[in-house]
Coordinates of C-alpha atoms in Angstrom, one line a residue:
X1 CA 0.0 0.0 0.0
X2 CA 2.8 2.5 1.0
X3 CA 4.9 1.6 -2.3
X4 CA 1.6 2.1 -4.1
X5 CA 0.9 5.7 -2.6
X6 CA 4.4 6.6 -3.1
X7 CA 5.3 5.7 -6.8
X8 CA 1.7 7.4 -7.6
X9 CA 2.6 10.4 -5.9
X10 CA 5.7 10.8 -7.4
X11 CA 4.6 12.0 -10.9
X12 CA 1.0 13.0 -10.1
X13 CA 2.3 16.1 -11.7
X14 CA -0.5 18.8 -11.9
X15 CA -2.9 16.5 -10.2
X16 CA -5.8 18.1 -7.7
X17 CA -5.1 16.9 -4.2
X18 CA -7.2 13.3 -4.3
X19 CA -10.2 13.8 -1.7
X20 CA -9.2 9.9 -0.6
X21 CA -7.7 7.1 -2.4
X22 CA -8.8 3.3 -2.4
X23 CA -5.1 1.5 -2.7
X24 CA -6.9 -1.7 -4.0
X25 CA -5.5 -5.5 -4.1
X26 CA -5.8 -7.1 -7.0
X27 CA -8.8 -9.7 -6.7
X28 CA -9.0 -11.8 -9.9
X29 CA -8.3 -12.0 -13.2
X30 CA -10.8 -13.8 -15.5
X31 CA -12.8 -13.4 -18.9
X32 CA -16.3 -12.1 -17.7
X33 CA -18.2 -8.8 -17.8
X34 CA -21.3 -8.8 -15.8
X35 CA -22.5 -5.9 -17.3
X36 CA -21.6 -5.7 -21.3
X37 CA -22.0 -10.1 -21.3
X38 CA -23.9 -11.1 -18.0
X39 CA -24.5 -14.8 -17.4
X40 CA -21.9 -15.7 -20.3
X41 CA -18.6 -15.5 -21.2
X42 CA -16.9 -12.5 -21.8
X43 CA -15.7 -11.4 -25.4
X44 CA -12.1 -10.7 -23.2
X45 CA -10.4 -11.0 -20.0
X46 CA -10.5 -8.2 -17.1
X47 CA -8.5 -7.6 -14.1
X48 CA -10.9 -7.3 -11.4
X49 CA -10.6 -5.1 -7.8
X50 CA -13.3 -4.5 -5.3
X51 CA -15.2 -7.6 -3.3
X52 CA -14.6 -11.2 -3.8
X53 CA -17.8 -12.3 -5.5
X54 CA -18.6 -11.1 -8.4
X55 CA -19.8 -13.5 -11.2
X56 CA -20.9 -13.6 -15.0
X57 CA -24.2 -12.5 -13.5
X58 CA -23.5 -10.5 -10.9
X59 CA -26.4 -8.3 -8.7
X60 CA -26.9 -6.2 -5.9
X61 CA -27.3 -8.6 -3.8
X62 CA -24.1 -10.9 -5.1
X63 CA -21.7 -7.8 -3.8
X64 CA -23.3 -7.3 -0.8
X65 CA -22.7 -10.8 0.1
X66 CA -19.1 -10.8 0.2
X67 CA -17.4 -10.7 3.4
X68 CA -14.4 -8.6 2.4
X69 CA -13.5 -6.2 -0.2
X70 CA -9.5 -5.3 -2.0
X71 CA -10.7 -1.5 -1.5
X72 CA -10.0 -1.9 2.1
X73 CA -13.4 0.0 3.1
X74 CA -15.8 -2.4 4.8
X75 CA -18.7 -0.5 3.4
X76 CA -17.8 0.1 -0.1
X77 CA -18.9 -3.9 -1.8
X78 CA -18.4 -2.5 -5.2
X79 CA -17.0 -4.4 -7.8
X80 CA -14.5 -2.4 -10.4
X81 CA -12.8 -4.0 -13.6
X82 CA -10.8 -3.2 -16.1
X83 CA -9.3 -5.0 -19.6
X84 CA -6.1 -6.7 -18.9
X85 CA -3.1 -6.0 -20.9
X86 CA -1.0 -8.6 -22.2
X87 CA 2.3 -8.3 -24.2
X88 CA 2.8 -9.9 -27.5
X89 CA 5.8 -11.1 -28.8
X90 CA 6.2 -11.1 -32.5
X91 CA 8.5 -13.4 -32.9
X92 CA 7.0 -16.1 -31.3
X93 CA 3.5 -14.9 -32.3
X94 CA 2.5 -15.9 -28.6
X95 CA 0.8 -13.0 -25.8
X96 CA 1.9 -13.2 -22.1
X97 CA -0.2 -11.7 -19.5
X98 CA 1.4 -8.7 -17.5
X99 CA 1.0 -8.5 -13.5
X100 CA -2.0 -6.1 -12.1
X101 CA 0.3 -5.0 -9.5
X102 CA -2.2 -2.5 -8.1
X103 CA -5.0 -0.3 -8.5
X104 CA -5.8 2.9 -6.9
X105 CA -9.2 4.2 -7.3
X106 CA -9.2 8.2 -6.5
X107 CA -12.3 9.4 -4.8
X108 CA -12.5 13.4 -6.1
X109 CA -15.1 16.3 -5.0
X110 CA -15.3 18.2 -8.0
X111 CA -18.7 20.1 -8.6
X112 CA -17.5 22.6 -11.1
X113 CA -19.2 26.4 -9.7
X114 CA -22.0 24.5 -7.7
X115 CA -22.3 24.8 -4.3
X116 CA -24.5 22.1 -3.8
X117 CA -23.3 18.7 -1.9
X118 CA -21.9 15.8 -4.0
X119 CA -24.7 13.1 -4.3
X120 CA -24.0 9.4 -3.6
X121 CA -24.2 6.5 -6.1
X122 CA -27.5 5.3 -6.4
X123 CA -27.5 1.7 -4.6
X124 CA -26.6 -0.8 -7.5
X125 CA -25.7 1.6 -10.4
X126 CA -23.8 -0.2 -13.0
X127 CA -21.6 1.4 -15.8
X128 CA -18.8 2.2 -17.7
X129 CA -16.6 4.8 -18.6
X130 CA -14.6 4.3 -22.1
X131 CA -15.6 2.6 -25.6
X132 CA -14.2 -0.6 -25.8
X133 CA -15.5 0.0 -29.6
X134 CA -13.3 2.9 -30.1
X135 CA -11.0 2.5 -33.8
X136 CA -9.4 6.2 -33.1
X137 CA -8.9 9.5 -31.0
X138 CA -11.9 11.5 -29.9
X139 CA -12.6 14.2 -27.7
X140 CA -15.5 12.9 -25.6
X141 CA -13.7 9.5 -24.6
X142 CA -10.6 9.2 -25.2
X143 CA -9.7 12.8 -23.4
X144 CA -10.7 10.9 -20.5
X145 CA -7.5 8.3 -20.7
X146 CA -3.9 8.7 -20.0
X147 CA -1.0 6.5 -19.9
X148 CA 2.0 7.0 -17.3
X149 CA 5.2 5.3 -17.6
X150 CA 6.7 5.0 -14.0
X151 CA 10.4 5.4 -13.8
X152 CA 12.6 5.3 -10.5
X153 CA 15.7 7.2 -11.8
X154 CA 14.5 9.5 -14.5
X155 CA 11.0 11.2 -15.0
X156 CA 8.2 9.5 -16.2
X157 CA 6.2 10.1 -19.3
X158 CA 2.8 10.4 -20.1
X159 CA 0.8 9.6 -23.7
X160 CA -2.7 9.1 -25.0
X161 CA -1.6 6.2 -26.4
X162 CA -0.1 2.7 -25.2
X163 CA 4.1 3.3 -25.5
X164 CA 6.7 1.8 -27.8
X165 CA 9.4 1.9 -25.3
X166 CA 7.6 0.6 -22.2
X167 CA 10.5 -1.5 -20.7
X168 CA 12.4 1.7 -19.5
X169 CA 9.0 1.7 -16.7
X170 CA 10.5 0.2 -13.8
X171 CA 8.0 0.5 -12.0
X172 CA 5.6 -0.1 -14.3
X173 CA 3.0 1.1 -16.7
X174 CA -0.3 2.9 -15.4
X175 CA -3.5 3.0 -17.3
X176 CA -5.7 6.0 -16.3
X177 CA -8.9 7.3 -16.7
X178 CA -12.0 9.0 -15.3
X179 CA -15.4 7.7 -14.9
X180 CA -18.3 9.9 -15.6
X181 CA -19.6 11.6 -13.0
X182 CA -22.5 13.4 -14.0
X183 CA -26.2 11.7 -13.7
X184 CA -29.3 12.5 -15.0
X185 CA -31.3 11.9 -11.6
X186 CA -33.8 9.6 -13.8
X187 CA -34.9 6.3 -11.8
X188 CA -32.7 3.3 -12.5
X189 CA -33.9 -0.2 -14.0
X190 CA -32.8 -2.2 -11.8
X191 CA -33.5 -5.1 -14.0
X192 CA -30.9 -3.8 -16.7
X193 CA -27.3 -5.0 -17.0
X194 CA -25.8 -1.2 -18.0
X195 CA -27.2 2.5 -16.4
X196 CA -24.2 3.9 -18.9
X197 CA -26.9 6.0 -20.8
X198 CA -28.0 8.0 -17.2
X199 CA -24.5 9.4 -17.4
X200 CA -22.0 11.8 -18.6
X201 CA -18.9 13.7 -18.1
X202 CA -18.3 17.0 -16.6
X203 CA -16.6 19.3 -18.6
X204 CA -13.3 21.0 -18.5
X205 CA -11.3 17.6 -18.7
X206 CA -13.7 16.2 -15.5
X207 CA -13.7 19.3 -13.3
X208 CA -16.1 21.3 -15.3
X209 CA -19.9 21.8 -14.5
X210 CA -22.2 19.0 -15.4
X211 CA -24.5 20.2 -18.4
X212 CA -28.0 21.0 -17.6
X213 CA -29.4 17.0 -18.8
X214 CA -27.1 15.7 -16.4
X215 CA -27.8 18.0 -13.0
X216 CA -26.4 15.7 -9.9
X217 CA -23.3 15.6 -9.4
X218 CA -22.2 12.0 -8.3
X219 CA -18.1 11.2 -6.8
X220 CA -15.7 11.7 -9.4
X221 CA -13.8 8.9 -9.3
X222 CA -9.9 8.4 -11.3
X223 CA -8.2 5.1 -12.0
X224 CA -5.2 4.0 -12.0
X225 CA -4.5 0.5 -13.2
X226 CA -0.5 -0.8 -12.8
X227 CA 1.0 -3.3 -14.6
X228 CA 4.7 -4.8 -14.6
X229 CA 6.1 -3.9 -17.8
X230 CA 9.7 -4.0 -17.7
X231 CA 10.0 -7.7 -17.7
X232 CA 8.7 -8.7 -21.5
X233 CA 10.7 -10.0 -24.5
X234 CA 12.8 -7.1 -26.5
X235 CA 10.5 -6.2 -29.2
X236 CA 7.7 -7.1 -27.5
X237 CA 4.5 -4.8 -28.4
X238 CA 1.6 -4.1 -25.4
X239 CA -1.9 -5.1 -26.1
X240 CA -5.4 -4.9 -24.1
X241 CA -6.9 -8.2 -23.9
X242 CA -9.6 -7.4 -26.6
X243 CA -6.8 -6.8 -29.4
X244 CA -6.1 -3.1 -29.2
X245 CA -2.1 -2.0 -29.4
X246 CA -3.5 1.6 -29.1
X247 CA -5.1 1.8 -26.1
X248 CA -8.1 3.7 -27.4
X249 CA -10.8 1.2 -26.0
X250 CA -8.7 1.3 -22.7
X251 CA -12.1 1.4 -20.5
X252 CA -13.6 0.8 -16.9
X253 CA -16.8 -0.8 -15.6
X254 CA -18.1 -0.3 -12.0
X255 CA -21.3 -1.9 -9.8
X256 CA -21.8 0.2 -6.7
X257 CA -22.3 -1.5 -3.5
X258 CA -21.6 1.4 -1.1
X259 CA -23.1 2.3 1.3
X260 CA -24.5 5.5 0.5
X261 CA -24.9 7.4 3.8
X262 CA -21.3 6.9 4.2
X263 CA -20.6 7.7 1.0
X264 CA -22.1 10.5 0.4
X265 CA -20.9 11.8 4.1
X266 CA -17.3 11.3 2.9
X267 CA -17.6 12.7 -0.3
X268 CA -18.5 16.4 1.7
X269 CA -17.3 15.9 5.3
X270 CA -13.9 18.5 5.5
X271 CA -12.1 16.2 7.8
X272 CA -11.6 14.2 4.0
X273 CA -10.4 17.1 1.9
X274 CA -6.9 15.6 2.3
X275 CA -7.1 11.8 3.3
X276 CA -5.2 11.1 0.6
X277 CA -4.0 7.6 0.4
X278 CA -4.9 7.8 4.3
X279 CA -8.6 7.2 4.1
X280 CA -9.2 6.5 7.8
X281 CA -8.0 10.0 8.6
X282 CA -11.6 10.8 6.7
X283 CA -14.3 10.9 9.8
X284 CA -17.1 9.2 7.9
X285 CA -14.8 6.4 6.9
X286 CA -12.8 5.8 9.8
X287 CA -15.0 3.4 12.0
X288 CA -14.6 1.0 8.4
X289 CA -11.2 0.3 7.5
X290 CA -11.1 -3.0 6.8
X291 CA -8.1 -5.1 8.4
X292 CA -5.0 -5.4 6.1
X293 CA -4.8 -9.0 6.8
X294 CA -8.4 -9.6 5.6
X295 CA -7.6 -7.6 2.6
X296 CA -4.5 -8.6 1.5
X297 CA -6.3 -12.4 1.5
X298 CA -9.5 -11.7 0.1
X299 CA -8.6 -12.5 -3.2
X300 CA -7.9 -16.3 -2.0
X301 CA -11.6 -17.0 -1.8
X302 CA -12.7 -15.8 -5.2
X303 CA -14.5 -18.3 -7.4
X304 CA -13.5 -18.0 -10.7
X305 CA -16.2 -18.0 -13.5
X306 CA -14.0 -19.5 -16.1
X307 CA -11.1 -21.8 -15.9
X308 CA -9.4 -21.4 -18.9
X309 CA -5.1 -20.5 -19.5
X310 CA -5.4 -16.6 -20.0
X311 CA -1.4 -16.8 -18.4
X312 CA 0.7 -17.8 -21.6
X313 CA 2.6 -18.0 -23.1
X314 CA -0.8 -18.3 -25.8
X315 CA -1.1 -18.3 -29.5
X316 CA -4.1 -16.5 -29.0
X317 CA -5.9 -14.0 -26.4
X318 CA -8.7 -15.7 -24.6
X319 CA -11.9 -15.3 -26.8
X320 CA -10.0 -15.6 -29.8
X321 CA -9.6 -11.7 -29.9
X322 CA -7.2 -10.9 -33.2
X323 CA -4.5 -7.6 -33.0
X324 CA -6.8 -5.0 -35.1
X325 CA -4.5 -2.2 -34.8
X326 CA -0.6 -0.9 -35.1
X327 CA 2.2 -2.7 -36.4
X328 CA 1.6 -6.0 -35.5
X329 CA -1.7 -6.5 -37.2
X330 CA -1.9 -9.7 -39.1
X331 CA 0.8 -11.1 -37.3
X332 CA -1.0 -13.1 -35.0
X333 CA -2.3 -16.6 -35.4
X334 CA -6.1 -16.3 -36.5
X335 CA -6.3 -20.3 -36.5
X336 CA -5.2 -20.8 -32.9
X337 CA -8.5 -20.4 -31.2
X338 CA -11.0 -23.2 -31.2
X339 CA -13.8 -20.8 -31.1
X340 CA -15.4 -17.1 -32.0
X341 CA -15.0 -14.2 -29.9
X342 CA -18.6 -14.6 -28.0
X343 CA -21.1 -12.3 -29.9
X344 CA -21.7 -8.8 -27.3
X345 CA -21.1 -5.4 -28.0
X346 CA -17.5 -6.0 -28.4
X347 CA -17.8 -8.6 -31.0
X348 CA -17.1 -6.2 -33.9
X349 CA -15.4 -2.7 -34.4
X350 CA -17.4 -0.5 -36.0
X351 CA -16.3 3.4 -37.5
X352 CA -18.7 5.9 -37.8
X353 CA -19.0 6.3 -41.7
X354 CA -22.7 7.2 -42.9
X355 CA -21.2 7.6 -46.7
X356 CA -18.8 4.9 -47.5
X357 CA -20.8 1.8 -47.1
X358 CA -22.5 2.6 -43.4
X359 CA -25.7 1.1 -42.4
X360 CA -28.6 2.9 -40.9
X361 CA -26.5 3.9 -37.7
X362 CA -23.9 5.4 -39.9
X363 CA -21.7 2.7 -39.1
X364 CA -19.6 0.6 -41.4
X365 CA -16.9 -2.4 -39.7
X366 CA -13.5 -0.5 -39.3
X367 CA -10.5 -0.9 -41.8
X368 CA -8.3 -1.4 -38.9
X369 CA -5.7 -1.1 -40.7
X370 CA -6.1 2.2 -42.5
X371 CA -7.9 4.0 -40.0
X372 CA -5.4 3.4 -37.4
X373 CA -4.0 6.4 -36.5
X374 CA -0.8 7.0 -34.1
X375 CA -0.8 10.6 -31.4
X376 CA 1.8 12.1 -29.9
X377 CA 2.3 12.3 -26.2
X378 CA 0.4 14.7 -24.4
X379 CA 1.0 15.7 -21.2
X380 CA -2.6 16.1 -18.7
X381 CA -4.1 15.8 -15.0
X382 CA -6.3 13.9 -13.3

């Protein structure tokens, strides 16, 4: 947890002061998404954080069932996942999975010019922040991801896109990016697998006002995914478990199960303003901080979904996901996998095109190859 804090506070840079930060332990890694593919398999594999028990089908009642948490906060039974990245070796044609080292999920109060109070997660609100469709740069949602390469001897960097030279990160690579925060205060169907469409960004690169559609202001929360880098094969080329060398479907989904009295105290009690990676100094929170032993084995009592090798080395990425973008495209073995990528929302790339060929969406599927499209670093904040 300390090493965690510290390498993320070394280069936060021109980040805001966190309002308090979950240092989370991994939980598990498996290829399920109980909100894009619930009750089957996943198109790809995710790294999980948050309680112990979530499944392909995964309610309210599922999280608040578990009896510990990696977030370290008794109350907070939320589940959070993310795509795992793997490293592919093109010389072998074979993918190795990197280490989720950590995770820390930032828990910001950002309300642009209002004055009103932060509002708590609605109990059992399920979403995600990023398009794991994306083929190229845009404003809306890819603004909202950053990766940092973590260095101990020389400054870090940071890019919109997934780097070339990633085994200079000693200590490792972080994937970033904001959730939305902005809600439309609309009742919730329970009964649906995704409440994305209730929500939106805030302006001003997440610490703007939340536009008039979307009035309550819900926690801003900021990931940060780290993986071991610095350990792959020379030549190697990173990739997130769905076939992107980009990073521009680099994405987050999240079910809350806090408790939203405490949560909501939290989010807009002063004694949290700088709690930092210190979370029991934060009143509201202090009377739940979960013990580090429990954490640290929480993970041991997760039941995985699927039991398939998602380790390597593999001739293919779990779900039979093929590289569609960057160099490397084509140069994986299409025939390894003994079945298709599970049909969901992920199962094709699509690039919005209503003249050359797009359906009635103004769709058409993605020359992956042409449209692919390389940006320079940029530098940002959380």
């Amino acid at each position: 947890m300390l090493a965690s804090a510290l390498i993320s506070l070394l280069i936060m840079g021109r980040q805001a002061q966190a309002y308090f930060v979950l240092g989370q332990t991994p939980m598990s890694t498996q290829r399920i998404d109980p909100i894009v593919n619930p009750g089957k398999e996943a198109s790809h594999v995710h790294s999980f954080a948050g309680v112990n028990t979530v499944q392909m089908t995964t309610s309210l009642e599922t999280l608040e069932g578990a009896d510990c948490t990696g977030s370290g906060i008794q109350v907070d039974k939320s589940a959070y996942w993310a795509p795992t990245l793997y490293a592919f070796d093109p010389a072998k044609a074979e993918f190795t999975r990197l280490k989720n080292t950590f995770t820390n999920t930032y828990y910001f109060n950002r309300n642009g010019k209002s004055t009103k109070e932060i509002e708590a997660y609605p109990k059992g609100i399920r979403f995600l922040s990023g398009n794991a469709m994306a083929t190229d740069f845009d404003s809306e949602t890819v603004e909202q991801i950053t990766f940092v390469c973590l260095r101990g001897s020389s400054p870090g960097f940071e890019s919109k896109t997934l780097p070339a030279d990633f085994t200079t990160c000693d200590y490792g690579l972080r994937l970033q990016i904001h959730l939305k925060t902005c809600y439309d205060g609309k009742p919730l169907d329970m009964s649906a697998s995704d409440h994305s469409a209730h929500l939106a960004w805030a302006g001003s690169g997440n610490t703007g006002d939340c536009d008039p559609d979307h009035p309550v202001r819900l926690p801003s929360q900021f990931h940060e995914w780290v993986y071991e880098v610095n350990k792959v094969a020379p030549g190697s080329q990173l990739v997130l478990a769905n076939g992107d060398t980009v990073g521009y479907t680099f994405h987050v989904d999240f079910i809350s199960g806090w408790d939203t009295d405490v949560l909501k105290k939290a989010m807009n009690d002063p004694s949290c303003d700088e709690a930092a990676f210190s979370p029991a100094k934060c009143a509201p929170l202090s009377s739940h901080i979960q013990d580090d032993k429990i954490k640290s084995e929480c993970p041991k009592q997760v039941k995985l979904s699927v039991t398939e090798e998602i380790d390597g080395p593999l001739k293919a990425l779990p779900g039979c996901n093929r590289i569609f973008n960057g160099p490397h495209v084509g140069k994986d073995k299409p025939n390894a996998c003994a079945s298709p990528v599970p049909a969901g929302v992920y199962a094709e790339n699509l690039y919005p095109d209503p003249i050359n060929g797009g359906n009635e969406h103004g769709d058409r599927k993605a020359n992956l190859d042409n449209d692919f499209r390389q940006f320079s670093s940029d530098d940002g904040s959380a």
